[in-house]
Short mmCIF file of C-alpha atoms in Angstrom, two decimals:
data_model
loop_
_atom_site.label_atom_id
_atom_site.label_comp_id
_atom_site.label_asym_id
_atom_site.label_seq_id
_atom_site.Cartn_x
_atom_site.Cartn_y
_atom_site.Cartn_z
CA MET A 3 53.58 -38.10 -12.23
CA SER A 4 52.27 -40.13 -15.13
CA SER A 5 52.89 -39.60 -19.00
CA PRO A 6 50.22 -37.41 -20.89
CA PRO A 7 48.35 -40.05 -23.40
CA SER A 8 49.35 -40.68 -26.50
CA THR A 9 46.19 -39.71 -28.13
CA TYR A 10 44.20 -36.19 -27.52
CA THR A 11 41.57 -37.36 -24.63
CA GLY A 12 39.66 -33.71 -23.67
CA PRO A 13 36.88 -32.26 -24.54
CA SER A 14 35.11 -32.12 -28.26
CA VAL A 15 35.67 -29.48 -30.59
CA PRO A 16 31.98 -28.36 -31.20
CA ASP A 17 31.85 -28.36 -26.86
CA MET A 18 34.74 -26.04 -26.80
CA LEU A 19 33.75 -23.77 -29.45
CA ALA A 20 30.26 -23.52 -27.44
CA SER A 21 31.60 -22.88 -24.36
CA HIS A 22 34.28 -20.50 -25.33
CA SER A 23 37.06 -22.65 -23.85
CA LEU A 24 39.17 -23.60 -27.05
CA ALA A 25 42.16 -21.21 -26.35
CA GLU A 26 42.28 -22.39 -22.85
CA ASN A 27 42.19 -26.36 -24.02
CA ILE A 28 44.82 -25.80 -26.74
CA ILE A 29 47.02 -23.96 -24.11
CA LYS A 30 45.84 -26.90 -21.54
CA TYR A 31 47.17 -29.99 -24.49
CA ASP A 32 49.45 -27.97 -25.73
CA ALA A 33 52.70 -30.14 -23.73
CA TYR A 34 51.25 -33.46 -24.81
CA PRO A 35 52.44 -35.30 -27.74
CA GLU A 36 51.25 -34.10 -31.02
CA SER A 37 48.83 -36.92 -31.19
CA GLY A 38 47.33 -35.68 -27.59
CA ARG A 39 47.18 -32.29 -28.79
CA ILE A 40 44.23 -30.20 -30.25
CA LEU A 41 46.41 -29.06 -33.16
CA ASP A 42 49.09 -30.40 -34.90
CA ASP A 43 52.63 -27.83 -35.53
CA GLY A 44 51.16 -26.33 -38.77
CA GLU A 45 47.65 -25.31 -37.45
CA MET A 46 49.57 -23.99 -34.13
CA ASN A 47 51.89 -21.94 -36.30
CA MET A 48 48.77 -20.87 -38.28
CA LEU A 49 46.60 -19.70 -35.36
CA ARG A 50 49.74 -17.86 -34.05
CA ARG A 51 50.12 -15.71 -37.26
CA PHE A 52 46.34 -15.18 -36.80
CA VAL A 53 45.99 -14.18 -33.29
CA GLN A 54 49.36 -11.43 -34.01
CA ASN A 55 47.60 -9.81 -36.15
CA PRO A 56 43.88 -10.91 -37.11
CA ASP A 57 43.01 -8.38 -39.63
CA GLU A 58 46.21 -8.29 -41.53
CA GLU A 59 46.35 -12.04 -41.35
CA ARG A 60 42.83 -13.22 -42.28
CA SER A 61 42.86 -13.16 -46.02
CA ARG A 62 47.14 -14.49 -46.62
CA ILE A 63 45.97 -17.38 -44.22
CA LEU A 64 42.53 -18.04 -46.31
CA GLU A 65 44.07 -17.91 -49.14
CA GLU A 66 47.20 -19.79 -48.34
CA GLU A 67 44.74 -22.34 -47.26
CA GLY A 68 42.83 -22.68 -50.32
CA VAL A 69 39.20 -21.35 -48.74
CA GLU A 70 37.12 -19.46 -51.09
CA MET A 71 36.43 -16.09 -49.74
CA GLY A 72 32.52 -16.20 -51.13
CA THR A 73 31.48 -19.67 -50.29
CA GLY A 74 33.76 -21.32 -47.75
CA GLU A 75 34.65 -23.96 -49.91
CA GLY A 76 38.02 -25.66 -48.31
CA LEU A 77 36.98 -25.26 -44.76
CA ASP A 78 37.05 -29.32 -44.22
CA ARG A 79 40.53 -29.20 -43.84
CA SER A 80 41.79 -27.06 -41.12
CA LEU A 81 39.93 -25.63 -37.50
CA VAL A 82 42.46 -23.04 -37.69
CA ALA A 83 41.20 -21.71 -41.33
CA LEU A 84 37.40 -22.12 -39.89
CA ILE A 85 38.80 -19.71 -37.11
CA VAL A 86 40.30 -17.72 -39.33
CA PHE A 87 36.94 -17.51 -41.69
CA ARG A 88 34.44 -17.11 -39.07
CA HIS A 89 36.46 -14.21 -37.79
CA ALA A 90 35.80 -11.52 -39.28
CA GLY A 91 32.15 -11.95 -41.08
CA GLY A 92 32.66 -14.91 -42.81
CA ASP A 93 29.91 -17.32 -43.34
CA GLY A 94 27.74 -15.50 -40.70
CA GLY A 95 30.21 -14.73 -38.55
CA GLY A 96 31.07 -11.90 -36.78
CA LYS A 97 33.52 -9.47 -35.73
CA GLY A 98 35.29 -11.04 -32.53
CA GLY A 99 33.33 -12.12 -29.71
CA GLU A 100 30.10 -11.43 -31.74
CA GLY A 101 29.62 -14.72 -33.95
CA GLY A 102 33.29 -15.52 -34.19
CA LEU A 103 34.53 -18.81 -32.95
CA LEU A 104 37.30 -16.91 -30.99
CA SER A 105 36.14 -14.59 -28.71
CA GLU A 106 38.38 -11.27 -28.64
CA ARG A 107 39.57 -12.54 -25.28
CA GLU A 108 40.66 -16.12 -26.08
CA ILE A 109 42.22 -14.32 -28.66
CA GLU A 110 44.02 -11.85 -26.39
CA VAL A 111 44.99 -15.17 -24.27
CA LEU A 112 46.54 -16.76 -27.11
CA ARG A 113 48.29 -13.99 -28.10
CA GLY A 114 49.60 -13.53 -24.64
CA TRP A 115 50.37 -17.16 -24.32
CA PHE A 116 52.19 -17.17 -27.96
CA ALA A 117 54.42 -14.59 -26.68
CA GLU A 118 55.74 -16.13 -23.68
CA ARG A 119 56.42 -18.66 -25.68
CA ASN A 120 59.04 -16.68 -27.62
CA VAL A 121 57.50 -18.59 -30.99
#
């Protein structure tokens, strides 16, 4: 078996968001070295917190990341912050699968995966 590539070689983030395959690919590429994964350790920790309790963690995460709730200013620094921001109605997003970047099914898949990993 060959070793995984040292840099990310999978689909683009816009393609994964459009096809709702981001969660699937986060899981798929997690075994790669950090440079070959979609999210680094800090982003993974933030995503884990969010999927465990989206409604309660949303404002806390955005505040910690320095994202302005009304304007979305500061979103250019973090894919997970963008996911969190769009989840509950920020910037035209909707609740869960209604305009959010992750569907409710994807959130459930990630929640279960994080629980299995015991992190």
